[in-house]
Coordinates of C-alpha atoms and ligand atoms in Angstrom, one line a residue:
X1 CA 34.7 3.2 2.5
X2 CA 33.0 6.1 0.8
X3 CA 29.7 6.9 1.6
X4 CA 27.7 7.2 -1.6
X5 CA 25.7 10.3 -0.9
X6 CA 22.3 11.2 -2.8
X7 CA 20.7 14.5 -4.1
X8 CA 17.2 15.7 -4.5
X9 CA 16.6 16.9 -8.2
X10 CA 14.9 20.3 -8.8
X11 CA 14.6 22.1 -11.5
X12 CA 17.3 20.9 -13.1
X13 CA 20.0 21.1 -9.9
X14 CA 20.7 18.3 -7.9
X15 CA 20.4 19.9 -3.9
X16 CA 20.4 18.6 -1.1
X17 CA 17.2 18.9 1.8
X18 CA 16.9 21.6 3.2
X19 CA 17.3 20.5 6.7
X20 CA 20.3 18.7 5.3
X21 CA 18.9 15.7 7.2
X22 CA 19.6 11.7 5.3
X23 CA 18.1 8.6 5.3
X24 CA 20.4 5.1 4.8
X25 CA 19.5 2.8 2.3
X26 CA 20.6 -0.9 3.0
X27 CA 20.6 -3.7 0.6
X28 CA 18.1 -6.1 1.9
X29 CA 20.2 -9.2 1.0
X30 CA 23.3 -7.8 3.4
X31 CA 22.7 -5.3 5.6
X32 CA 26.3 -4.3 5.9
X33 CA 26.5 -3.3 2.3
X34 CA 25.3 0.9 2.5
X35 CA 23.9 1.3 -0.6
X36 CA 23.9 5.0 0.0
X37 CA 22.4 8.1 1.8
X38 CA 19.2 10.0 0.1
X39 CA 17.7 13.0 0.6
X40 CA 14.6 13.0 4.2
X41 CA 12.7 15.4 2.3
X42 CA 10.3 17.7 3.9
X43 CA 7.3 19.8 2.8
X44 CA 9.9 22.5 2.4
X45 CA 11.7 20.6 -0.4
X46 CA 8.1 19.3 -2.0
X47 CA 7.2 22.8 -2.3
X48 CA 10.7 23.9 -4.2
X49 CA 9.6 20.7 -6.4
X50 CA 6.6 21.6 -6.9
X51 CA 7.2 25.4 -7.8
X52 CA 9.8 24.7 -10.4
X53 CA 7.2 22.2 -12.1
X54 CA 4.7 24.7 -12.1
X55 CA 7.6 27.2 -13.9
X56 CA 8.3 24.9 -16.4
X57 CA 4.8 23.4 -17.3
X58 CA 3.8 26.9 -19.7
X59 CA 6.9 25.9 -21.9
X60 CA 6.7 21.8 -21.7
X61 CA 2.5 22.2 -22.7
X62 CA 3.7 24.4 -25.6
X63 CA 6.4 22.0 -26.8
X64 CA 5.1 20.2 -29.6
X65 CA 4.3 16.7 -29.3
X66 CA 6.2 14.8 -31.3
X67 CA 9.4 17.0 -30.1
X68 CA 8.3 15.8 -26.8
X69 CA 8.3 12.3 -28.1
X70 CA 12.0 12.8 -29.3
X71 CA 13.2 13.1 -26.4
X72 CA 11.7 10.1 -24.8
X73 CA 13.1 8.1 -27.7
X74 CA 16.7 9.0 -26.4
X75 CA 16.0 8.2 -22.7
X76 CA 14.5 4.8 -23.9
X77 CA 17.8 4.3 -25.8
X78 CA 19.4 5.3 -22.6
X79 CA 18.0 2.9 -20.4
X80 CA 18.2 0.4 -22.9
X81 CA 22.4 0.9 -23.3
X82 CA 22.5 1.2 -19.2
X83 CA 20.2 -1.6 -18.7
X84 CA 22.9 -4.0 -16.8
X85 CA 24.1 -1.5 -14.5
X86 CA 20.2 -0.1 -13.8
X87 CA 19.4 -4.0 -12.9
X88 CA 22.1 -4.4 -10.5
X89 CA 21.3 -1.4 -8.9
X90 CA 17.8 -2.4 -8.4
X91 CA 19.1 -5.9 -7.1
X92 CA 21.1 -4.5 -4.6
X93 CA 19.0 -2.0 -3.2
X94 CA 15.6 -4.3 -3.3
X95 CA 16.4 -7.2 -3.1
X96 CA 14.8 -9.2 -6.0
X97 CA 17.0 -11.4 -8.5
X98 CA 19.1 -10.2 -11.3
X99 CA 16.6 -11.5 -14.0
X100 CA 13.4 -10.1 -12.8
X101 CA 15.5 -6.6 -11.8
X102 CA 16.5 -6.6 -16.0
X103 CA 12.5 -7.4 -16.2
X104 CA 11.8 -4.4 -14.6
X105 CA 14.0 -2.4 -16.2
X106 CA 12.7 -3.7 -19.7
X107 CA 9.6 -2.7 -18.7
X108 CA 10.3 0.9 -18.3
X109 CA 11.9 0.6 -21.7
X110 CA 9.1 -0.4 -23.5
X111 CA 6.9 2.2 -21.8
X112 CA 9.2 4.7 -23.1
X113 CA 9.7 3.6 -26.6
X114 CA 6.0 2.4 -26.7
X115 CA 5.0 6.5 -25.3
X116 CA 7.2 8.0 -27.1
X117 CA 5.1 6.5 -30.4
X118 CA 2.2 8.5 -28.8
X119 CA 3.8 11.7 -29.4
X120 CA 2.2 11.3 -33.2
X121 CA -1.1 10.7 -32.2
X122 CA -2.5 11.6 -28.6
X123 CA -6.0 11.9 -30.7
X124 CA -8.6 13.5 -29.9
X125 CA -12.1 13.0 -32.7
X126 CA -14.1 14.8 -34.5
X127 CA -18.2 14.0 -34.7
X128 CA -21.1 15.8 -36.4
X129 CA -23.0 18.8 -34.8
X130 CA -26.4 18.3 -34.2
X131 CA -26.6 21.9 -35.8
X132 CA -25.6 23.0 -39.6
X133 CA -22.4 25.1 -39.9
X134 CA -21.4 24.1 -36.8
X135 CA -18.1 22.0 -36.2
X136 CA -17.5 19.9 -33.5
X137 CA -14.4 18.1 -32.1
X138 CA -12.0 17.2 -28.9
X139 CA -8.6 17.3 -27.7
X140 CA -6.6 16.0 -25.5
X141 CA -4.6 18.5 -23.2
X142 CA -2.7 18.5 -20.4
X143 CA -4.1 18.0 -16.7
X144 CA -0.7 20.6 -15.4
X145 CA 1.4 19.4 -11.8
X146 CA 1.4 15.7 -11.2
X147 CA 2.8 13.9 -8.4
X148 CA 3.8 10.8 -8.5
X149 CA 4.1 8.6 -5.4
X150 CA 5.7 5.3 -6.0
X151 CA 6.1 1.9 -4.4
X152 CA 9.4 -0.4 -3.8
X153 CA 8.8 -3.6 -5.4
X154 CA 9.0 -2.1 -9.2
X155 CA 11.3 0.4 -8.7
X156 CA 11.9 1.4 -12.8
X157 CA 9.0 0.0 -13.8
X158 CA 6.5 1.3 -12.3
X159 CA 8.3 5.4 -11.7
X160 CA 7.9 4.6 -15.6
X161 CA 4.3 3.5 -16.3
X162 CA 3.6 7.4 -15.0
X163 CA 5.8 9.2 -15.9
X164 CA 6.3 8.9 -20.0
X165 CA 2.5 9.3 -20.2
X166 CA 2.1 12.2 -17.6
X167 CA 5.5 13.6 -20.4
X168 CA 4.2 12.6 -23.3
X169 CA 0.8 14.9 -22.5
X170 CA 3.0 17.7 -21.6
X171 CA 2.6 17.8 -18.1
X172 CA 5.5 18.9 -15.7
X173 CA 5.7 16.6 -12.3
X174 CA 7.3 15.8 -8.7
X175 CA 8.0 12.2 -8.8
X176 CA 8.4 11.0 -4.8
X177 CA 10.1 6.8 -4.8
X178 CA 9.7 5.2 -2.0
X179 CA 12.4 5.1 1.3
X180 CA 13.3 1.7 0.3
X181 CA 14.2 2.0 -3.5
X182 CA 15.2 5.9 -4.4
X183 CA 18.4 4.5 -6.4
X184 CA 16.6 3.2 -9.5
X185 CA 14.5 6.4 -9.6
X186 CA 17.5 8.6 -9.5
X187 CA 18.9 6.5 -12.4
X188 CA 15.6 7.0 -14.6
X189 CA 15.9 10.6 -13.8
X190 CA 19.1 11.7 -14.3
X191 CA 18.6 9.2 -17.9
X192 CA 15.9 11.5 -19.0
X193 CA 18.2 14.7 -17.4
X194 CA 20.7 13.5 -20.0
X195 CA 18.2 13.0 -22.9
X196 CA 17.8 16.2 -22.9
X197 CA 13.9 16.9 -20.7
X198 CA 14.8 20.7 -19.6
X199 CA 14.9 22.0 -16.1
X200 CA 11.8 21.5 -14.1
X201 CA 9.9 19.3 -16.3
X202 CA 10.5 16.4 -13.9
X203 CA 11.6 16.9 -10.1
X204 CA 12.9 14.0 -7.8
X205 CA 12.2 14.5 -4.3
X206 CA 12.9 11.5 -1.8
X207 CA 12.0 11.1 1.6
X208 CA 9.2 8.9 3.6
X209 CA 5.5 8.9 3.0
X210 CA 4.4 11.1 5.9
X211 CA 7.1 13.9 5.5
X212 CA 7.9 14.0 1.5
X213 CA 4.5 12.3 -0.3
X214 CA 1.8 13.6 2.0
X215 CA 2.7 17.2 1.0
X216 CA 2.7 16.1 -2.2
X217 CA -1.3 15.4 -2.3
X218 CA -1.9 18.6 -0.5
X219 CA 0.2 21.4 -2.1
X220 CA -2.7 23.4 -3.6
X221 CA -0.6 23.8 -6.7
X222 CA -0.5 20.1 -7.8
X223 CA -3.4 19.1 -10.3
X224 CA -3.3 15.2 -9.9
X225 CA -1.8 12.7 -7.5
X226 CA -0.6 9.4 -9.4
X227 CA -0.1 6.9 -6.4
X228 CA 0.9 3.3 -6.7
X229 CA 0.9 1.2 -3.2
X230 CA -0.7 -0.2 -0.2
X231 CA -4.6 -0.4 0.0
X232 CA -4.6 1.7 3.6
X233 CA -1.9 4.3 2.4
X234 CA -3.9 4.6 -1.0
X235 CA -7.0 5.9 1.2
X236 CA -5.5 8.3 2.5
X237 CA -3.7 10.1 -0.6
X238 CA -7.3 9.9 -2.1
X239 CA -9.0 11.2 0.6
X240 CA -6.0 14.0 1.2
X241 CA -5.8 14.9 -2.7
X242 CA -10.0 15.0 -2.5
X243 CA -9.5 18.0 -0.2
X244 CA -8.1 19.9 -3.7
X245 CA -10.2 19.0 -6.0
X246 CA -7.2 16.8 -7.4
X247 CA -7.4 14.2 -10.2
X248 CA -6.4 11.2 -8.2
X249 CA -5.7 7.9 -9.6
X250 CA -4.9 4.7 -7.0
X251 CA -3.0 1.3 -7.6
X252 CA -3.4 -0.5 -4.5
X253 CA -3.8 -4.2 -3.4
X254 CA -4.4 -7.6 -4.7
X255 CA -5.2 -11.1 -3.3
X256 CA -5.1 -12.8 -6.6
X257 CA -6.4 -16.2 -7.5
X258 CA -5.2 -19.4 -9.4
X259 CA -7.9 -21.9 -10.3
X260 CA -6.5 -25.2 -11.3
X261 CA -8.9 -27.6 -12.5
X262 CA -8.8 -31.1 -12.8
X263 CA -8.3 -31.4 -16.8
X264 CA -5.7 -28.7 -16.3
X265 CA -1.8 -29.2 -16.7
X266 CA -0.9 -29.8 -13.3
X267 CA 2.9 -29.3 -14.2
X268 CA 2.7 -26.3 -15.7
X269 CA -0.3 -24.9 -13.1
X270 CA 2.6 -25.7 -10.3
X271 CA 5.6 -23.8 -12.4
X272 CA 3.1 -21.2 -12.6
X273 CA 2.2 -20.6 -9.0
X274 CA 5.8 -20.9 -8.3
X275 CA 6.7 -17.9 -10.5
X276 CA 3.3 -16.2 -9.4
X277 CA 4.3 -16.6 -5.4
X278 CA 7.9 -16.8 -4.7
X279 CA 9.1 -14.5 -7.2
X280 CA 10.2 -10.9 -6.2
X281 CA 9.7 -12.9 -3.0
X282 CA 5.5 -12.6 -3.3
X283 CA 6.1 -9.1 -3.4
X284 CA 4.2 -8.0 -6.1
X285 CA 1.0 -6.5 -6.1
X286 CA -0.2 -9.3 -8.8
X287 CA 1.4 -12.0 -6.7
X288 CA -0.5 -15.6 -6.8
X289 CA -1.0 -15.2 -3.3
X290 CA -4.0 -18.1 -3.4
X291 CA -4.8 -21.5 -5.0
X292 CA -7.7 -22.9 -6.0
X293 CA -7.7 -26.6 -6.6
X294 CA -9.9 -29.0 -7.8
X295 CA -10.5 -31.5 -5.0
X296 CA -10.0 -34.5 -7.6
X297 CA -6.2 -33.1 -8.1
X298 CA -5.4 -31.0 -5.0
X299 CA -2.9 -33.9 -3.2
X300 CA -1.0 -34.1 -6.6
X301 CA -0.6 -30.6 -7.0
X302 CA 0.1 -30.1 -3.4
X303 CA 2.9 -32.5 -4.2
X304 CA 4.6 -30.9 -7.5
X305 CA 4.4 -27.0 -5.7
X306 CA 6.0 -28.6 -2.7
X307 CA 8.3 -30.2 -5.2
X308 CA 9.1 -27.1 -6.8
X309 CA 9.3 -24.9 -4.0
X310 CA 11.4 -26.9 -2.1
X311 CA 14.0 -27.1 -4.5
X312 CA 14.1 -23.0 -5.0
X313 CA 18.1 -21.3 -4.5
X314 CA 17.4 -18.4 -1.6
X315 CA 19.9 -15.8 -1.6
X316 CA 21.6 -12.7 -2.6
X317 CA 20.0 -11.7 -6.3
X318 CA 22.9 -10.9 -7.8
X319 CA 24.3 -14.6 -8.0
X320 CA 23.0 -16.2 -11.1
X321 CA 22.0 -19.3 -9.7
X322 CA 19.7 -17.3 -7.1
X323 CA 15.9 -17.9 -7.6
X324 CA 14.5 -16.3 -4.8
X325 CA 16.0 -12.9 -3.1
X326 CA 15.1 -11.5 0.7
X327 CA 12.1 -9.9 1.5
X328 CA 12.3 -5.4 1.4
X329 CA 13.2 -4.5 4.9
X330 CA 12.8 -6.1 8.9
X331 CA 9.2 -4.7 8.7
X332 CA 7.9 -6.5 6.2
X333 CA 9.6 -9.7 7.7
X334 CA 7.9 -9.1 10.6
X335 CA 4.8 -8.8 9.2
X336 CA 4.9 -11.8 7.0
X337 CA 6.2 -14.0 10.0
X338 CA 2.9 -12.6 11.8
X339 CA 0.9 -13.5 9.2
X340 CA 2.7 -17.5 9.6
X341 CA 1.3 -17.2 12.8
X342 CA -2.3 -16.2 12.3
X343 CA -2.3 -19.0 9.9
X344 CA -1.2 -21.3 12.3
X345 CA -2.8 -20.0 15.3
X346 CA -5.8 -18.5 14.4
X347 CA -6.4 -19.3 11.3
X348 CA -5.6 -23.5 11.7
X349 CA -4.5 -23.7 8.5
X350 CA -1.7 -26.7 8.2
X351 CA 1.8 -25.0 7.2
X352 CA 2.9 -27.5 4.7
X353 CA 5.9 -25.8 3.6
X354 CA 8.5 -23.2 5.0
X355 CA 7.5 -20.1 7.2
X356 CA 10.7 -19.7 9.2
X357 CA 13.2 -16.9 8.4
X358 CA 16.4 -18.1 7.4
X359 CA 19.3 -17.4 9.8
X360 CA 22.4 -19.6 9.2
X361 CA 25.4 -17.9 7.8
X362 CA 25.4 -15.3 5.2
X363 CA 21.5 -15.1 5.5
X364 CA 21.5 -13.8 9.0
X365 CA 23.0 -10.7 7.4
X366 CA 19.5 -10.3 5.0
X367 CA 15.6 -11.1 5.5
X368 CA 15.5 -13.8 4.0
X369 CA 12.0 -16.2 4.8
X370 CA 11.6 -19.4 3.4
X371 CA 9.2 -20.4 0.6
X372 CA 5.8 -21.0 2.7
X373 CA 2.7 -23.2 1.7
X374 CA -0.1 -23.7 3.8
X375 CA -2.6 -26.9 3.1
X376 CA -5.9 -27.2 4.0
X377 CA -6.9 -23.3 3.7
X378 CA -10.4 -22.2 4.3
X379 CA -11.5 -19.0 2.0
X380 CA -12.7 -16.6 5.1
X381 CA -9.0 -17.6 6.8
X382 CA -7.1 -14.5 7.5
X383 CA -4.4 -15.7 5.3
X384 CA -6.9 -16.0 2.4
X385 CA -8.2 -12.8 2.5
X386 CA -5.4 -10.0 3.4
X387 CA -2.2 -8.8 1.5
X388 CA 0.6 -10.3 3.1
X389 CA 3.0 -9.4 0.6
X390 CA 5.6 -12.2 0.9
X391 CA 6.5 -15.8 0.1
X392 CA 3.1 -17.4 1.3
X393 CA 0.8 -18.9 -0.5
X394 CA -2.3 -20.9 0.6
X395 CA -4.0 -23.9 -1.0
X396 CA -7.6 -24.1 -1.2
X397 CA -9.8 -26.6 -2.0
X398 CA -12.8 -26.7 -4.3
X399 CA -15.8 -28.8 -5.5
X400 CA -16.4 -27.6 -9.4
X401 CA -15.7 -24.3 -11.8
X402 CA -18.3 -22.3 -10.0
X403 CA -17.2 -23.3 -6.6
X404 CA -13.7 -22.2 -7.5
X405 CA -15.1 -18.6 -9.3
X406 CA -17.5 -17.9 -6.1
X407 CA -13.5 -18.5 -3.8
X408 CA -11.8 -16.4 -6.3
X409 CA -13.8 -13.5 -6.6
X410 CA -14.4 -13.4 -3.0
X411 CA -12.3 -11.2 -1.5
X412 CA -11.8 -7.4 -1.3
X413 CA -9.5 -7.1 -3.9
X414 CA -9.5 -7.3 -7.5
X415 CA -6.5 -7.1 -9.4
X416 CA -5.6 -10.4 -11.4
X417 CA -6.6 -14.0 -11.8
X418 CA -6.0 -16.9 -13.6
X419 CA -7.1 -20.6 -14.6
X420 CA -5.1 -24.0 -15.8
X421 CA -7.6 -25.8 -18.2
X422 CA -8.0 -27.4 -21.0
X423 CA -11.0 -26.9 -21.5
X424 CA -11.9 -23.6 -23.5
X425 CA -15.7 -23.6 -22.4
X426 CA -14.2 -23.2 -18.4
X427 CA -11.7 -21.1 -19.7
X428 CA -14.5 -18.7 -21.1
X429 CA -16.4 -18.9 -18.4
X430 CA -13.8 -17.7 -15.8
X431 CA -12.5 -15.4 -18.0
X432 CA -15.9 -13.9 -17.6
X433 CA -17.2 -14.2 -14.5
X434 CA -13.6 -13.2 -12.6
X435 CA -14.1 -9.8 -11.4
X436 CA -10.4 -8.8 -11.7
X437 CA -8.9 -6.2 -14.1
X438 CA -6.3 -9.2 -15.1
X439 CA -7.2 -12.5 -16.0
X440 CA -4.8 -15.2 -17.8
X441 CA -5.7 -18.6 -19.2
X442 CA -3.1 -21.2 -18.6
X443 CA -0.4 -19.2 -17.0
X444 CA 0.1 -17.3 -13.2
X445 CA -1.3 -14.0 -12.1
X446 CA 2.3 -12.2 -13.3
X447 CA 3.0 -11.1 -16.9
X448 CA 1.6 -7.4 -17.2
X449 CA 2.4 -6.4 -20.9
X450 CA 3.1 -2.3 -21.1
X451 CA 0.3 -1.8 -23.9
X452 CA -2.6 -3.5 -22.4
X453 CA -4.2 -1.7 -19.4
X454 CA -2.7 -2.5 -16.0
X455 CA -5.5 -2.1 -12.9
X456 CA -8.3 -4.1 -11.0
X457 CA -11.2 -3.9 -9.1
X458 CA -12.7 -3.2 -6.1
X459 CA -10.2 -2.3 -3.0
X460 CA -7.1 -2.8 -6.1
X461 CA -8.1 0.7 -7.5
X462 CA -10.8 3.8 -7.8
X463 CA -11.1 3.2 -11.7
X464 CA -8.6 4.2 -13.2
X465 CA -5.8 2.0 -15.2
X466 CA -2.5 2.0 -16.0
X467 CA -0.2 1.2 -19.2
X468 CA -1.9 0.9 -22.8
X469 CA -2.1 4.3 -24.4
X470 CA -5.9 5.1 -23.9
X471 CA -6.6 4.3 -20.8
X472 CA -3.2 6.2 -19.5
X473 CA -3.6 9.1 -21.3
X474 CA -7.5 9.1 -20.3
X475 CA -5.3 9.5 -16.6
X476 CA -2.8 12.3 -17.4
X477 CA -5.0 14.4 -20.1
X478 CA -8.3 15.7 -19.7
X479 CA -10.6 15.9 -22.6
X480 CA -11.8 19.7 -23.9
X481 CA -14.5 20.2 -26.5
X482 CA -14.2 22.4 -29.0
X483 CA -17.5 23.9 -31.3
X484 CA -16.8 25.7 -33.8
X485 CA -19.8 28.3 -35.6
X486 CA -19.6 29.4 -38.7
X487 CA -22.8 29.7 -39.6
X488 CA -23.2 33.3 -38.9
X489 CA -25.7 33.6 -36.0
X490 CA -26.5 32.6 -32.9
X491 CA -27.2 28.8 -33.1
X492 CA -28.8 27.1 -30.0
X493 CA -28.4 23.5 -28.8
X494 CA -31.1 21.6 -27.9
X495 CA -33.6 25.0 -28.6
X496 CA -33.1 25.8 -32.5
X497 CA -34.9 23.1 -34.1
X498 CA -33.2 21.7 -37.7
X499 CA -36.5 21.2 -40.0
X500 CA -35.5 18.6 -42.6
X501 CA -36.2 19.4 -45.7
X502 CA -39.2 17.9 -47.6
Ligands
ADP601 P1 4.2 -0.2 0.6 O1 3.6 -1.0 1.7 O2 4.1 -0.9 -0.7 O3 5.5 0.4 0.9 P2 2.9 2.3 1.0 O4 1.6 2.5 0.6 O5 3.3 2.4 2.4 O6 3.2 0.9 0.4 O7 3.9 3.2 0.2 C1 3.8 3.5 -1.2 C2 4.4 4.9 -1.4 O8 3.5 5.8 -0.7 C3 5.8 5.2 -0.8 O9 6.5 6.0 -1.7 C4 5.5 5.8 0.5 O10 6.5 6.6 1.0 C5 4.3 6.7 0.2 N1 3.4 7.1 1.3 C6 3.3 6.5 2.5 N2 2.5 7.2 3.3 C7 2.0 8.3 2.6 C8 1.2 9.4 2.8 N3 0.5 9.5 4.0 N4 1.0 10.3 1.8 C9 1.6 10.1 0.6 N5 2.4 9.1 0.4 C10 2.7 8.2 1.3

């Protein structure tokens, strides 16, 4: 069979790496299925990236707005008319199932549409000099060069969530997808190739972290370093892109929390943290990686996740009746089968549910791991407190509301929380005493909406968030302020003194 080969994409060519050198790219669910062979990119490549985005920004900055805008509209049409084939492409080469892979890609289509409405208003204010005949006001503009370093487990979605507002401001940027999951960036690129964004404006390079993103946060000529991934990894693009003086803005871990109290739905509390932790096979940074249960309910909701989770179709995403795909790559099922141990061993957790890797028949061709629950979880437990970014979630138990908020927000992360009650005075109070970025009421950790802001925390993030148009374009635009004299001499802030007249 024909090897599917990949190109890098620089100003406006698609080239291979210099060193001509490729990396394979398996589908996680069957490892004999070659999904194709990208680009192992090298600083060489990143600079030729970067260089033809800092060619094309002069043009991009002057290009009206809403003209920029026009052009995201097409490319949101685009993905929108391509969304099938963008989803099974995503299944194949990451593993998760056909619906959530369409969820993705629906995400990156309302980013776009929703963006592309900015390109009317990116507004700036006016406000009132302290001085007469004096004008004052700001604008938005451009922050120049962005890189973008992206994760695997949204591999439209989140490419998307930076790059229509790092567009939309009229910046030019290097976008670098990660080893596992270059496919689905190619296809947003060569979308927005088609729609008509002119050579240079965006630039896919693909290769690992150390070889094609680290150069990426230390070329000299790149302004700001948008980077969505692990806590460690994040650390070090920050403290690399510090060196620069680079605008640097970090989506990183989460060890999110479900409080279920004992008025709550228990039903509906256990669908929920099915959805939160065995989709994308716990993969997502949002996952509902812990439970918080009232002691007064804790053996009955044991029993309906158990339920639930039990009865969950592993397999290859692209069946239909699939509910749970593998996990990314022999790494991460390493690390997740570790993690099963610690829980075990050091931990002494009870594993209620699962944690073996799935080996008969057509699984032994994937990483597949079965749907884990462990019982009887302490909150300082290693399993309770780290990222382990796969099926697992652990139980905890807990005396009252404040018990359950005091186990929730104590960890390192921050991102997203929830609770199942009925009761709106609880509900209030978690909602404000959770220190997370995200918080639901009556539903999982999962369900990020494009025009509310996306972030957390603590170790989750350095500030900054993502999604919603203020707080994105507060990340991709800086703010200049603009005075305007004409009052014909030399007027002094904070030294001229305006006498009010009697
Ligand atoms: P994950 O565990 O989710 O794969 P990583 O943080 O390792 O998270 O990867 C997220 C992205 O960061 C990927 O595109 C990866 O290639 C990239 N990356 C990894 N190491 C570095 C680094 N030192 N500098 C820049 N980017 C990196």
């Amino acid at each position: 069979m024909k090897k599917e080969t990949y190109q890098n994409y620089i100003n406006g060519r698609w080239v291979k790496p210099k060193s001509g050198a490729m990396i394979e790219n398996r589908n996680p669910a069957d490892k004999r299925d070659l999904v194709g062979l990208f680009p192992a990119s090298q600083g060489e490549d990143v600079e030729a990236g970067v260089s033809a985005a800092i060619e094309a920004y002069p043009k991009w900055k002057a290009t009206p707005a809403p003209k920029r805008a026009e052009i995201l509209y097409k490319l949101a049409q685009i993905l929108l008319d391509r969304k099938e084939q963008y989803s099974s492409d995503m299944t194949r080469e990451m593993g998760k199932v056909l619906k959530e892979a369409r969820g993705d890609v629906q995400e990156a289509i309302d980013m776009t549409f929703y963006t592309a409405g900015e390109g009317r208003r990116l507004q700036g204010y006016t406000t009132p000099s302290e001085l007469p005949n004096k004008f004052a006001m700001c604008v938005r503009q451009p922050v120049g060069i962005c890189s973008l370093i992206t994760p695997w487990n949204f591999p439209m979605a989140i490419p998307s969530w930076k790059m229509m507002p790092a567009l939309i401001c009229g910046n030019t940027l290097v976008i670098k997808p990660a080893e596992d999951t270059p496919l689905s960036t190619i296809n947003l690129v060569k979308a927005a190739e088609e729609a008509g964004v002119p050579a240079g404006v965006i630039n896919i390079v693909m290769g690992t972290g150390e070889a094609a993103g680290a150069p990426l946060t230390t070329h000299p000529g790149v302004r700001l370093v948008s980077f969505t991934g692990s806590t460690d990894t994040g650390r070090i693009v920050a403290e690399n892109s510090a060196r620069t003086d680079k605008i640097c803005s970090l989506e990183m871990g989460g060890k999110n929390v479900i409080i279920v109290m004992d008025d709550g739905d228990l039903d509906l509390a256990a669908e929920g943290a099915t959805w939160g932790a065995f989709g994308t096979s716990g993969q997502r940074c949002t996952a509902s990686s812990r439970v918080v249960v009232h002691k007064k309910v804790y053996k009955k909701f044991v029993e309906k996740l158990t339920e639930r989770a039990r009865s969950l179709k592993i397999g290859n995403g692209l069946d239909k009746k699939v509910e749970m795909g593998p996990v990314i790559n022999e790494a991460a099922l390493r690390k997740i089968l570790h993690y099963v141990e610690i829980g075990k061993q050091m931990d002494g957790a009870t594993l209620h549910l699962g944690g073996n890797r799935l080996t008969r028949g057509n699984y032994s061709h994937g990483f597949f791991i079965e749907p884990t629950i462990f019982t009887d979880v302490e909150p300082g437990m290693r399993i309770a407190q780290e990222e382990i970014f796969g099926p697992v979630i652990s139980i905890i138990p807990c005396r009252d509301l404040d018990d359950a908020i005091r186990i929730g927000n104590d960890v390192k992360y921050g991102l997203s929380s929830s609770i199942f009650t009925q009761d709106v005075n609880r509900a209030f109070k978690a909602m404000e005493q959770m220190h997370t970025g995200i918080f639901y009421v009556n539903s999982s950790t999962i369900g990020a909406e494009v025009h509310l802001p996306f972030g957390g925390t603590k170790g989750t993030g350095n500030g900054h968030r993502e999604g919603a148009m203020v707080s994105s374009l507060d990340i991709f635009s800086e703010w200049k302020s603009i005075y305007v004299d004409y009052s014909g001499r030399l007027q002094k802030a904070q030294i001229d003194e305006f006498k009010i007249a009697k």
